[in-house]
Coordinates of C-alpha atoms in Angstrom, one line a residue:
Chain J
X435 CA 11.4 42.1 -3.3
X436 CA 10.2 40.2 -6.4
X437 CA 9.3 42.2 -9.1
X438 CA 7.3 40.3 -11.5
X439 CA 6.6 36.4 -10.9
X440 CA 6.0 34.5 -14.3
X441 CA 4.0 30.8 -13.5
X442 CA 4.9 28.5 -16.5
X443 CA 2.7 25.7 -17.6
X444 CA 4.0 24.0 -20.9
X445 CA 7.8 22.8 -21.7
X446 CA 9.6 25.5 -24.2
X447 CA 7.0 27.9 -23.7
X448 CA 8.2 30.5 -22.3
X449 CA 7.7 34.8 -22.4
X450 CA 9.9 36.6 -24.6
X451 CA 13.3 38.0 -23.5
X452 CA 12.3 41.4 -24.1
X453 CA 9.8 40.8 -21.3
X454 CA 11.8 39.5 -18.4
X455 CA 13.9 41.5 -16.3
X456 CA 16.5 40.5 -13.8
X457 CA 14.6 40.4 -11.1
X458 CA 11.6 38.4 -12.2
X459 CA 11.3 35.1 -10.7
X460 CA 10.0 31.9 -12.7
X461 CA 8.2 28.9 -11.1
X462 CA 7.6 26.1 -13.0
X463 CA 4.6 24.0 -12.6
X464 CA 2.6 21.0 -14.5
X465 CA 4.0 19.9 -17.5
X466 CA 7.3 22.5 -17.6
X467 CA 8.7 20.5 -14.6
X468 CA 10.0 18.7 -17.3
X469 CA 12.4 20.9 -18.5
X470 CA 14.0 22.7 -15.4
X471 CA 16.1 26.1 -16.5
X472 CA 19.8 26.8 -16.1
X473 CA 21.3 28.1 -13.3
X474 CA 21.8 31.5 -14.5
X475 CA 17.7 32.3 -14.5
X476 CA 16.1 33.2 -11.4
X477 CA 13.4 30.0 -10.9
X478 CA 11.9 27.4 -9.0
X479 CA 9.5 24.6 -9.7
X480 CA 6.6 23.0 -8.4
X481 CA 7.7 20.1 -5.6
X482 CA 4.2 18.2 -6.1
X483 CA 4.6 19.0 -10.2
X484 CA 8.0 17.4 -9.9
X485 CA 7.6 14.6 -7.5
X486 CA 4.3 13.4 -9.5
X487 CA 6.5 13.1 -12.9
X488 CA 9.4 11.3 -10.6
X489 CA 11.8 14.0 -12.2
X490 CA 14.8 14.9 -10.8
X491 CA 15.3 18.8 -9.7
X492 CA 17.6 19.6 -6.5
X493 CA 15.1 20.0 -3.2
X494 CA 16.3 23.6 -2.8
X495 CA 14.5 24.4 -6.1
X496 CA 11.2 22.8 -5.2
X497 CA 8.3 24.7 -4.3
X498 CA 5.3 23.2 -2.1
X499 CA 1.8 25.1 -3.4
X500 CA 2.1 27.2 0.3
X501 CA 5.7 28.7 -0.7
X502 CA 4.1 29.7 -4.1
X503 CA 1.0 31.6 -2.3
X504 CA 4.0 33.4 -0.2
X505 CA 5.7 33.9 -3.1
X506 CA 2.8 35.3 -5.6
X507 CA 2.0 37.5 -2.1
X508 CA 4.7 39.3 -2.1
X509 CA 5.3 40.1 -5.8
X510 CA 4.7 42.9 -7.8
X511 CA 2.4 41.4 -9.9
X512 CA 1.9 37.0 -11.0
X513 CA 1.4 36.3 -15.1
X514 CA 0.4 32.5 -15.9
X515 CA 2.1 32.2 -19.2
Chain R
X1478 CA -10.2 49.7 -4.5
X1479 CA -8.8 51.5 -7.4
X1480 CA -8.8 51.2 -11.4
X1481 CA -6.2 48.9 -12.9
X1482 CA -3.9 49.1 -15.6
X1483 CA -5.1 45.8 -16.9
X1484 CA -2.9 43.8 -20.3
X1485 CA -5.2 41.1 -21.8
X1486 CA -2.4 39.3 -23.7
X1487 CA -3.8 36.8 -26.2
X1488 CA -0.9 34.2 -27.7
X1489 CA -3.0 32.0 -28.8
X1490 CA -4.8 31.9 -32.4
X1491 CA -8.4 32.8 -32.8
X1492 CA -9.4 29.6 -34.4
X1493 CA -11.2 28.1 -31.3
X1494 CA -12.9 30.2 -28.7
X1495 CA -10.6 30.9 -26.1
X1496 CA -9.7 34.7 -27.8
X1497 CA -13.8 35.0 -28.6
X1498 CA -14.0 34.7 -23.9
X1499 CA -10.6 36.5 -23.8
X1500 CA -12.3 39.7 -25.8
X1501 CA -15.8 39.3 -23.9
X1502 CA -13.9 39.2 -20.4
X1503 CA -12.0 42.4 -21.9
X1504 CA -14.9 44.5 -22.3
X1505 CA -16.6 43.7 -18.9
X1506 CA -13.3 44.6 -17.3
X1507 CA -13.1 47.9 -19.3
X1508 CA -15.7 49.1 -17.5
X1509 CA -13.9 49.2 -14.7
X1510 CA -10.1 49.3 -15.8
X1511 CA -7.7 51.0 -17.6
X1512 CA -7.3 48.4 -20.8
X1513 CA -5.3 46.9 -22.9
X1514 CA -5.5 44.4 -25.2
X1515 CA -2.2 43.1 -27.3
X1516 CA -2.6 40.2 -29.7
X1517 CA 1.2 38.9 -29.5
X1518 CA 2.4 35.5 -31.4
X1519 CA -0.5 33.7 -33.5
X1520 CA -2.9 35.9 -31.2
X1521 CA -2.3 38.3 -34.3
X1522 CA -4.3 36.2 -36.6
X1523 CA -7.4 37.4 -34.5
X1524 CA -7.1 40.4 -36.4
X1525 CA -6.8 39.3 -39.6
X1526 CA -9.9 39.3 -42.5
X1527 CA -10.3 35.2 -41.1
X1528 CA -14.0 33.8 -41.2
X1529 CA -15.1 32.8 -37.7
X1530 CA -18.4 31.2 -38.5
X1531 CA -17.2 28.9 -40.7
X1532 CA -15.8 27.0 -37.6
X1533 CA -18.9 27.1 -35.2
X1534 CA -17.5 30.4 -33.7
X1535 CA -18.8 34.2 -32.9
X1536 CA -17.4 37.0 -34.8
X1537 CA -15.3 39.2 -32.7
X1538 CA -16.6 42.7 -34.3
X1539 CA -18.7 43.7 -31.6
X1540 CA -15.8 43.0 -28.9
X1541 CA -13.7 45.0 -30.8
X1542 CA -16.2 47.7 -31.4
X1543 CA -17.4 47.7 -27.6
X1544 CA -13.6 47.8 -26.3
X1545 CA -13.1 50.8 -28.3
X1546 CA -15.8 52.8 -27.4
X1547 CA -14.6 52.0 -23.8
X1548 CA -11.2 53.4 -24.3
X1549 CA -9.4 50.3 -24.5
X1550 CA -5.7 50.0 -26.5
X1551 CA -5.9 47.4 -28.6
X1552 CA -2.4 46.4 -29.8
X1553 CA -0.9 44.4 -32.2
X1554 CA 2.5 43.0 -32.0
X1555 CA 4.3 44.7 -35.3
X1556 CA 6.9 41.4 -35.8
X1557 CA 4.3 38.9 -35.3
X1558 CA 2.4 40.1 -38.0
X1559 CA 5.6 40.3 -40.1
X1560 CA 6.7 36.8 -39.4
X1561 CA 3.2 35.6 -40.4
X1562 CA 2.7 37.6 -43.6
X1563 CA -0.3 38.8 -42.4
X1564 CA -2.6 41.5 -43.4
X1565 CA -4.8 43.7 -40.7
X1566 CA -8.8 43.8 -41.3
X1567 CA -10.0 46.9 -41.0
X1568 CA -11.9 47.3 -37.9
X1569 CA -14.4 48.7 -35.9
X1570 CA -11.7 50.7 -33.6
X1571 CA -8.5 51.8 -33.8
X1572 CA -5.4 48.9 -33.6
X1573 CA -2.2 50.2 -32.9
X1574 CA 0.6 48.3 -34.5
X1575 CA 3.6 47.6 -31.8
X1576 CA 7.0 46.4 -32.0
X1577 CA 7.6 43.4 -29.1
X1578 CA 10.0 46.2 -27.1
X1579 CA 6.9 48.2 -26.4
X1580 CA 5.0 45.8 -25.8
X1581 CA 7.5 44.3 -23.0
X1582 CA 7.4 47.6 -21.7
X1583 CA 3.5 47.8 -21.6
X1584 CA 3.3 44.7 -19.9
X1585 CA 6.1 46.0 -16.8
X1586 CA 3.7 49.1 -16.3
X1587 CA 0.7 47.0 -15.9
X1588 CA -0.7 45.8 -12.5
X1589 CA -2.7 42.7 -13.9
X1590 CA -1.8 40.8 -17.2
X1591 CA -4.4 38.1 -18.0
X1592 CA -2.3 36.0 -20.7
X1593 CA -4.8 34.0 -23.3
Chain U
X1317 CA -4.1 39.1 0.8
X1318 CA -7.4 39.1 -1.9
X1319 CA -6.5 36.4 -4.2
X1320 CA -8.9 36.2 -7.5
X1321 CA -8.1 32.7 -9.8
X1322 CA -10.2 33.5 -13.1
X1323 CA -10.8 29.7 -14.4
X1324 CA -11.6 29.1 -17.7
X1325 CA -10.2 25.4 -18.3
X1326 CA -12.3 22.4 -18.2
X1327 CA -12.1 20.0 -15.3
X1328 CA -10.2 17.3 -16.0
X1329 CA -7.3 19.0 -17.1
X1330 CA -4.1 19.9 -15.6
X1331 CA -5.3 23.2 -14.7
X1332 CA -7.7 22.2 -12.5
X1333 CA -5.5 20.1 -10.1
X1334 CA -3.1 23.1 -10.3
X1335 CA -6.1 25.4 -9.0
X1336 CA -7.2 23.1 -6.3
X1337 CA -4.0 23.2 -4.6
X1338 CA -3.5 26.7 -4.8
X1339 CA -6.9 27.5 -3.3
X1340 CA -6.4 25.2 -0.8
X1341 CA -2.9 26.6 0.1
X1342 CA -3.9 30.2 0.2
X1343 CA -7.0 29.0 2.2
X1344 CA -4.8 27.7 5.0
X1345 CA -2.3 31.0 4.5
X1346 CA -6.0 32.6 5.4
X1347 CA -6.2 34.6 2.3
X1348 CA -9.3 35.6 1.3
X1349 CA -9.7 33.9 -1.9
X1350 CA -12.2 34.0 -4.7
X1351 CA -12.6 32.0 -7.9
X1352 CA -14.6 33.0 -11.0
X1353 CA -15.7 30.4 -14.0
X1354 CA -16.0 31.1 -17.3
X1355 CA -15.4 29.6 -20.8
X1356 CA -15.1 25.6 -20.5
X1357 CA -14.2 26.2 -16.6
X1358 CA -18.1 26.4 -15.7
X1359 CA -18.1 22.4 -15.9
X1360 CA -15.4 22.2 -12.5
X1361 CA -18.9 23.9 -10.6
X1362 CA -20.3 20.0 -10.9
X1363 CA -17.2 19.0 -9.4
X1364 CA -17.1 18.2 -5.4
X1365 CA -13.8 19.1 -5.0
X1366 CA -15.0 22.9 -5.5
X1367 CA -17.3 22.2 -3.1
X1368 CA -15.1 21.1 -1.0
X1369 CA -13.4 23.9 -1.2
X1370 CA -16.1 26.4 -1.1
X1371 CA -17.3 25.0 2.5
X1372 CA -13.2 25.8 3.5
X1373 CA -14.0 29.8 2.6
X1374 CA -13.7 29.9 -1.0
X1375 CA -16.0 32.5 -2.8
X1376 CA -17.3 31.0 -5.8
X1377 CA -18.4 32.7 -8.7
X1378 CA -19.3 32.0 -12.4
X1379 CA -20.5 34.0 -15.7
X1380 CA -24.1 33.0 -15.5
X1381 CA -23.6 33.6 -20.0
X1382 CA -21.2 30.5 -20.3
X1383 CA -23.2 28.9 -17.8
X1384 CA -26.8 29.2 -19.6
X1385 CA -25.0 28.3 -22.6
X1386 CA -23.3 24.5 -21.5
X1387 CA -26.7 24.0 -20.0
X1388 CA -24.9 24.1 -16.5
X1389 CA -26.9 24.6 -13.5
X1390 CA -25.1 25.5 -10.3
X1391 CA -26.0 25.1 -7.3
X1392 CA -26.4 28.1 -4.2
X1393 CA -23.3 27.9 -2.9
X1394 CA -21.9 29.6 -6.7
X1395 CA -22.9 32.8 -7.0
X1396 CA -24.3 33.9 -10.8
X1397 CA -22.3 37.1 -12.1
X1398 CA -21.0 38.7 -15.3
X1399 CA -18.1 39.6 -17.0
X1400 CA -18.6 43.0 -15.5
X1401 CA -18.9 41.4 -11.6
X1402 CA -15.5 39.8 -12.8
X1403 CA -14.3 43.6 -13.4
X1404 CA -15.6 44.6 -9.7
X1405 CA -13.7 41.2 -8.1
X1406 CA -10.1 42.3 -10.2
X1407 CA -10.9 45.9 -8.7
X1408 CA -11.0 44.4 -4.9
X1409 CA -8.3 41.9 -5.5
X1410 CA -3.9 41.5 -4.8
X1411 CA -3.1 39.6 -7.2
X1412 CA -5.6 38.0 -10.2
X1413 CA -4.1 34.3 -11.7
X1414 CA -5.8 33.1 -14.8
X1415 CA -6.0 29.5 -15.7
X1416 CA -7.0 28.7 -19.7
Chain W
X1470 CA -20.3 2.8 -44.9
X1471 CA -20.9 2.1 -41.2
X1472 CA -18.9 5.5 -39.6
X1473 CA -18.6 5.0 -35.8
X1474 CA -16.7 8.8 -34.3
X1475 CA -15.2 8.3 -30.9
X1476 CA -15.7 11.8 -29.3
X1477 CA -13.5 12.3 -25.9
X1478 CA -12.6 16.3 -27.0
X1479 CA -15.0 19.1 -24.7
X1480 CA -17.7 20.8 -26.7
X1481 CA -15.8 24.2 -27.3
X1482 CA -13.0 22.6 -29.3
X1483 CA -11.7 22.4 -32.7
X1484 CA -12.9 18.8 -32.7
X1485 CA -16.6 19.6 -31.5
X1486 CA -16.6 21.4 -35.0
X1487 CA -14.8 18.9 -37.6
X1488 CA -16.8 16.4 -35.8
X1489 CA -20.6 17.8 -36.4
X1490 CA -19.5 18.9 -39.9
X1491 CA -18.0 15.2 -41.2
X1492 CA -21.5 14.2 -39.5
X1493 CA -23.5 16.0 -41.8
X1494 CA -21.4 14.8 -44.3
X1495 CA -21.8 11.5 -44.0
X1496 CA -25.6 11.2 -43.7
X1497 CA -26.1 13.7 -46.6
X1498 CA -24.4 10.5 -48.3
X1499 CA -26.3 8.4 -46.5
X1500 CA -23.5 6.2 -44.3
X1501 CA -24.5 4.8 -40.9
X1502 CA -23.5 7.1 -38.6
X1503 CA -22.8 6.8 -34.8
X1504 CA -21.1 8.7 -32.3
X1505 CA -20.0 7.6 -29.0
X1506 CA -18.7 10.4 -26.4
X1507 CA -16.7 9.4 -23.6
X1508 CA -14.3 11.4 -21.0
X1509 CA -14.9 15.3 -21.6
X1510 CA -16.3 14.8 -25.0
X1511 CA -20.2 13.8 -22.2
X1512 CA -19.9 17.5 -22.1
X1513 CA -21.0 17.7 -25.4
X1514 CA -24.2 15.6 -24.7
X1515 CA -25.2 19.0 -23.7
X1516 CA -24.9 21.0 -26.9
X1517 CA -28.2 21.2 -29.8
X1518 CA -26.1 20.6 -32.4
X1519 CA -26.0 16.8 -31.8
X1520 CA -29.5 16.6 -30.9
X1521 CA -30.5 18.0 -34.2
X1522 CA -27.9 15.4 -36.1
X1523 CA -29.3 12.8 -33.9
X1524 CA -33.3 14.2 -35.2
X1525 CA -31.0 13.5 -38.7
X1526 CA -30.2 10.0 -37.8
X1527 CA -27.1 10.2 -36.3
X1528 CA -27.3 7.3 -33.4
X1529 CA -25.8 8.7 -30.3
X1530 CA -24.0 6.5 -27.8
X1531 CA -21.9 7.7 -24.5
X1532 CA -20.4 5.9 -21.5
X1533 CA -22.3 6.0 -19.0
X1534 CA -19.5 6.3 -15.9
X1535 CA -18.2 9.0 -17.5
X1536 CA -21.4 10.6 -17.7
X1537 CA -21.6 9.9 -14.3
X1538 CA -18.3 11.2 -12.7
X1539 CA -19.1 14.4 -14.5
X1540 CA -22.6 14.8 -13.3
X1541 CA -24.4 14.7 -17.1
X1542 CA -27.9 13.5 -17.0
X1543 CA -28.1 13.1 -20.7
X1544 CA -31.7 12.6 -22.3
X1545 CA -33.4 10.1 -24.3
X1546 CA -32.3 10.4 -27.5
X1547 CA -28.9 9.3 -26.1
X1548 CA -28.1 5.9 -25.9
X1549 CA -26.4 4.8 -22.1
X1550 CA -23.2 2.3 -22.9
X1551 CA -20.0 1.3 -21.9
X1552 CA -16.2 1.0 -23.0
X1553 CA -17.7 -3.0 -23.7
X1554 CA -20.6 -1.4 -25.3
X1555 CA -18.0 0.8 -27.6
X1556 CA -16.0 -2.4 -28.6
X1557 CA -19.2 -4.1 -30.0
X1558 CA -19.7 -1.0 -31.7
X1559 CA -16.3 -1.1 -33.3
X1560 CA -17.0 -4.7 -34.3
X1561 CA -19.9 -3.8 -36.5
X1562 CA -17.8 -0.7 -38.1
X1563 CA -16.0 0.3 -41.4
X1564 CA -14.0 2.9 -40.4
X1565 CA -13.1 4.1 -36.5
X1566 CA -12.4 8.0 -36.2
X1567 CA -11.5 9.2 -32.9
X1568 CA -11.0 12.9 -31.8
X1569 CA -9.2 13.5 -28.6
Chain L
X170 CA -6.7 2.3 -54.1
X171 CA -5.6 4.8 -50.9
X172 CA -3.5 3.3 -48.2
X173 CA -4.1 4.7 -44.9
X174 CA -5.3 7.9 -44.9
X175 CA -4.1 10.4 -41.6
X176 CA -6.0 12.9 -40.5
X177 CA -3.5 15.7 -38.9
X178 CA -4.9 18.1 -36.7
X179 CA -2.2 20.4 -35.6
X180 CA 0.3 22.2 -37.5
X181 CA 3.6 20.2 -37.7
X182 CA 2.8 17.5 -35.4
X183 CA 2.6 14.2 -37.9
X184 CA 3.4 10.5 -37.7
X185 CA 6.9 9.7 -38.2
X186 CA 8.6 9.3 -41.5
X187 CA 8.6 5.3 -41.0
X188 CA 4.6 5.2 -40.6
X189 CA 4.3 6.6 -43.7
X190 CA 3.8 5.1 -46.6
X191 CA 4.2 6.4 -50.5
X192 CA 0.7 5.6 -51.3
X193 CA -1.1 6.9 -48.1
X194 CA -2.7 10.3 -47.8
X195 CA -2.7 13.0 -45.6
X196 CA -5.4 15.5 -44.9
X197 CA -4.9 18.5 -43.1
X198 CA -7.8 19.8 -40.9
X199 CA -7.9 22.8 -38.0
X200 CA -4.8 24.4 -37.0
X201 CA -3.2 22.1 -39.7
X202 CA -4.1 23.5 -42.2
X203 CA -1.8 26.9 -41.4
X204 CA 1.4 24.7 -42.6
X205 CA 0.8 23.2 -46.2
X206 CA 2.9 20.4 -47.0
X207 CA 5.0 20.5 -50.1
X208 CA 4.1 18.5 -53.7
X209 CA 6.1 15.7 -52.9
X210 CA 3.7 14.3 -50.8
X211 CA -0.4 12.9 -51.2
X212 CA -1.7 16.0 -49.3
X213 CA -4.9 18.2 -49.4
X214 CA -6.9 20.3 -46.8
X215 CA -10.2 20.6 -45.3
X216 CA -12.0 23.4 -47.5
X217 CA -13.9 25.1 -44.8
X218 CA -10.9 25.1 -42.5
X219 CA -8.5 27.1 -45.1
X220 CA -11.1 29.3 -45.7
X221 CA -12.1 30.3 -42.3
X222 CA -8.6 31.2 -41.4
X223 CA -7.8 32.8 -44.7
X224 CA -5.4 30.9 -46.0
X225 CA -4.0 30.4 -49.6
X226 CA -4.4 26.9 -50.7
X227 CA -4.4 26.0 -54.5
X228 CA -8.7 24.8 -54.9
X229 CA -7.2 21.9 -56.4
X230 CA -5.8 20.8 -52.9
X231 CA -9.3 21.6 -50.9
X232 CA -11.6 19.1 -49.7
X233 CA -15.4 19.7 -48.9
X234 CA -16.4 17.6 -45.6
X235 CA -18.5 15.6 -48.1
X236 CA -15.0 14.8 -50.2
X237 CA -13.4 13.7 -47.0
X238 CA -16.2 11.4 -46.0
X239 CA -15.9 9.7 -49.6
X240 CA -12.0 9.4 -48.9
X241 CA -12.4 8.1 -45.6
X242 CA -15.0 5.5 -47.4
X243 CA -12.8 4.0 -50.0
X244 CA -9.6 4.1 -47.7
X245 CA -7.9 1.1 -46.0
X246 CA -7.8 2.4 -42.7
X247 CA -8.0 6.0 -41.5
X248 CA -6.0 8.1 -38.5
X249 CA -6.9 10.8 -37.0
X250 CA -3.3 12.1 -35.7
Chain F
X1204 CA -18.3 -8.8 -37.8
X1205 CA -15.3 -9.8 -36.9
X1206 CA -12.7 -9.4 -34.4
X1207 CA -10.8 -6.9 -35.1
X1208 CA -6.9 -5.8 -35.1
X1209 CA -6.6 -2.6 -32.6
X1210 CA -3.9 -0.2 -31.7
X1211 CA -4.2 2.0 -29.0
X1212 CA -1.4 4.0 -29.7
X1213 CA -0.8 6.8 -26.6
X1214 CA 1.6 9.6 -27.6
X1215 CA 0.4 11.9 -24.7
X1216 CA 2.3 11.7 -21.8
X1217 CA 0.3 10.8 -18.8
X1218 CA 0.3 13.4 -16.6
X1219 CA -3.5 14.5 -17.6
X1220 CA -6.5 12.1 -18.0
X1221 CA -6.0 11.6 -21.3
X1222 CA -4.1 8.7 -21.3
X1223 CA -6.3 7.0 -18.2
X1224 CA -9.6 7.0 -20.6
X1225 CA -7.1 6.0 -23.6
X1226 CA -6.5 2.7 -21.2
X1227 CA -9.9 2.4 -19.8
X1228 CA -10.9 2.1 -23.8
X1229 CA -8.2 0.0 -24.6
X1230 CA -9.5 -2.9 -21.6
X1231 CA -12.9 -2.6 -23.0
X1232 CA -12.0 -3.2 -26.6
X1233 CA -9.9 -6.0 -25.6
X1234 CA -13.0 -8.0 -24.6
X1235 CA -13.9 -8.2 -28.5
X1236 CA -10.5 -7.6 -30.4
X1237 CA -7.0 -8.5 -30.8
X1238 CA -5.3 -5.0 -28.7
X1239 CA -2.3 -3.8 -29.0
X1240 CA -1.2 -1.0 -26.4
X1241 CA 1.2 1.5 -28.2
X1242 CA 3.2 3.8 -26.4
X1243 CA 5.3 6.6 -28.7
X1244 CA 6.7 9.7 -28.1
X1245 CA 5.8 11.5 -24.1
X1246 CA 3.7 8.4 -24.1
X1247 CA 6.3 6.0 -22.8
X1248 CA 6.3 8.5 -19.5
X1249 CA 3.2 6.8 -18.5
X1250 CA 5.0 3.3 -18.2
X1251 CA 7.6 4.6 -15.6
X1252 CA 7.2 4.6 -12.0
X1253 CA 5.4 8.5 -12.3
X1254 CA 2.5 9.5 -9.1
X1255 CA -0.7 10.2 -10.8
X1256 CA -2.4 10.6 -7.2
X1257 CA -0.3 13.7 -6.6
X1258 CA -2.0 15.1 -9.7
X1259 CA -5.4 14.1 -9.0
X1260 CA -5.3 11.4 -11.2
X1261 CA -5.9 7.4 -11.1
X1262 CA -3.4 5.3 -11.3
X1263 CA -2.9 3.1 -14.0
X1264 CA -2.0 0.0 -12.5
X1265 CA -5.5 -1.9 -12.6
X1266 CA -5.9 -1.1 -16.2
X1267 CA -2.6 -2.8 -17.1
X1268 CA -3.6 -5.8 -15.1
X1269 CA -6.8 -6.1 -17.5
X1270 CA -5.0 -5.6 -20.3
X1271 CA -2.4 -8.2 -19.1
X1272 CA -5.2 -10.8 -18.5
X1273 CA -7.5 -10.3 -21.8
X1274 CA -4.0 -11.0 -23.7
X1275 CA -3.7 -7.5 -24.9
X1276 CA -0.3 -6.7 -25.7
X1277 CA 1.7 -3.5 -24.0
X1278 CA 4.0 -2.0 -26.4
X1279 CA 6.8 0.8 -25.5
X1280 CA 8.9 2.5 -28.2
X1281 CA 13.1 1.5 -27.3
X1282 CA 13.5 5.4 -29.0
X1283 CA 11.2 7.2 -26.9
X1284 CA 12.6 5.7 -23.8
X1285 CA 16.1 6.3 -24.7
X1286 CA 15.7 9.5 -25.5
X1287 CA 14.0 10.6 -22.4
X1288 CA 16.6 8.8 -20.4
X1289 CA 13.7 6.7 -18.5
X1290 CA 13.8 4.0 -16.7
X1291 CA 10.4 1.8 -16.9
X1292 CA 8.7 0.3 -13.8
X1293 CA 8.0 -3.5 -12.8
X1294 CA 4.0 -3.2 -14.0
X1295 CA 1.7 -6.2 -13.4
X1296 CA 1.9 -7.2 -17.4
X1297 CA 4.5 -7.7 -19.7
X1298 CA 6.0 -4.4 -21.5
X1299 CA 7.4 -5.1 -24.6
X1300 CA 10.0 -2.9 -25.5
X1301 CA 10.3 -2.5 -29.9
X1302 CA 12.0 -0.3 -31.9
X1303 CA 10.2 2.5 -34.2
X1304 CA 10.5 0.6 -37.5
X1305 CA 8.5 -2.1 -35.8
X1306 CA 6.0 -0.5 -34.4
X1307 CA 5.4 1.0 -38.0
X1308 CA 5.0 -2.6 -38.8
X1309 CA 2.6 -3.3 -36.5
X1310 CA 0.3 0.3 -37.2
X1311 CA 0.3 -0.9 -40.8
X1312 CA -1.0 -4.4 -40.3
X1313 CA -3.6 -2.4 -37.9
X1314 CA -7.4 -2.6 -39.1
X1315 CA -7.9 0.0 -36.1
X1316 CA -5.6 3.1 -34.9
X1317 CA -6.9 5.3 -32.2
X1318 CA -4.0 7.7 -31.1
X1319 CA -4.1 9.8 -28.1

């Protein structure tokens, strides 16, 4: 169960750390594919966002648009930052 | 098909008219939602005494008078202000002043956050 | 689910390819799924892409305001509404994504 | 001076503003003024504020495949060109502003 | 005699140091206008844009649009950052 | 009346339309002046081997060409790249590759800058 799914747009802008719990989830898309996260952060990016650019993120972390409608289907509630 | 708790979170400055359509679509959903409207980061300058026509843009007065008579929060985030040196206007409804902890709380209680 | 994307970003714009292949994913997931423009996202109505989409099952709508004021004129298949028909859609919907 | 503005910025922008207001600048000091709107800056082909500079003396220029891709039927008072068209343009120029 | 003159739009993004030259002159406009520059540079502001965000300027570094068309007149060249 | 000295100089990366219409500009003024094709900063992205048709946007490919043929030179900051860690594709016109310093150079000899 995915508490609170944060959809980022820009590089380096990101919510506050007051804001995200543990169990949020991140997904990267457009331009913030090119700066993927650490491994410590719960996230994933866009597979189109990131092919498009011709950056490198492992295929386990990339999302195609139909895993991100599962994904904002099941969680608590979606912000696009 | 119920009432929301509903956080229109504006980030962004005032100076174009992105928070002028943020506060308009916060007072049509007001009518139907429980809401709340927290000016975070340079969002905080829309509150400030700044002069909106001089830049081809609509004062925000009404917005802010209309969300208050609809029993919408309207929150300010306390350290963005202090970061900014700012000073509040005074306006037609009632801004709460709120430290970024609250605020993150605020925002995990809420069902829809529309970020601006 | 009853998706609801609020657009508000003008059409050539990264937002706008984002939105087009998330409508057209949760179209194929058969989600109901709406989309309401406002702001400088009134000018992706004259786009065929959206009517594209539309003709797959999307329910357009716009804020007839922002429309009458960029001098846009949409055609049938958008239906004219207000901030406050936006407030009935969020009531109805899942989830609610904004693009600006 | 001969002032020739590139506008590509939308109409609700920080740009749509600086831009009108160094317009009624410069033909208060009486400089030949032209714009020429290209990409989402057609949009703006829409707004009064540049038919009244243009009743002002503001010559008005846009390209006409943009215009085009983004469904603008601009009127009269505009002047159909092309990116060849803008680089004539240019030629006769003192000073090139864009805004983008 | 001015130089080039740059036009910058958005708070701290300017040319690079090596673009620069001593006698050109910079003109903050929009968002700009939030970060004055220090003395050490040619600087001044767009007027109407300090004022309708409320900022403190000294007068002496505010430009009317009219001011900045006469700038942009006698200039070399002009960029608009 | 005369021919002019242009720079085009694109320090937007590519993954919007932006830089497309930049280009687009940059063939047409080539037709009357002496071009120069700058790219700086996220610009240089647009000069690797990137997918604008995932993104809904042209590719760039035929614009290069034209510049190419009209004599327009296609300029990529050495910094920028090696910053980035990029690695710049085979295009159908010669990329010259120049350090910062000399691309200063080159702005200040300009009669024309339009920067995206």
């Amino acid at each position: 169960m995915v508490n609170t799914v944060w959809i980022i747009k820009r590089p380096a802008d990101f919510p506050e750390i007051e804001m995200l719990e543990d169990e949020d989830f991140i997904i990267l898309i457009q331009d913030a594919v090119l700066r993927p996260l650490s491994d410590d952060k719960n996230w994933a990016a866009c597979k189109e966002d990131v092919e498009a650019r011709n950056i490198r993120i492992p295929e386990d972390k990339c999302l195609s648009y139909e895993d991100i409608i599962d994904i904002i289907e099941k969680a608590d509630k979606v912000v696009v930052w | 098909m119920a009432k929301k708790k509903v956080v229109v979170l504006i980030k962004s400055n005032p100076f174009s008219w992105k928070v002028f359509e943020a506060l308009r679509l916060a007072v049509g959903a007001s009518m139907e939602h429980k809401m709340h409207v927290v000016f975070i980061k340079d969002g905080v300058y829309s509150l400030t005494d700044w002069k909106p026509q001089l830049i081809g843009i609509e004062p925000f007065d009404k917005s802010i008078e209309a969300l208050g008579m609809m029993g919408a929060e309207i929150i300010a985030e306390e350290e963005a202000i202090r970061e900014r040196g700012l000073i509040l206007k005074k306006w037609p409804a009632e801004i709460k002043v709120m430290p970024k902890d609250d605020i993150a709380e605020l925002i995990k209680d809420s069902e829809v956050v529309l970020s601006w | 689910m009853n998706l609801l994307i609020i657009m508000a970003s003008n059409p050539y714009s990264h937002d706008f390819n984002t939105v087009v292949k998330l409508i057209e994913a949760s179209l194929k997931r058969n989600h109901k799924t709406k989309i309401f423009f406002m702001a400088n996202g009134e000018y992706c109505l004259l786009r065929e892409e959206i009517k594209n989409l539309h003709e797959k099952g999307l329910e357009v709508y716009y804020c007839a305001h922002n429309a009458e004021q960029r001098k846009i004129k949409p055609e049938s298949w958008a239906e004219s509404s207000s901030m406050y028909g936006l407030a009935k859609l969020m009531t109805e919907a899942d989830k609610v994504l904004i693009f600006d």
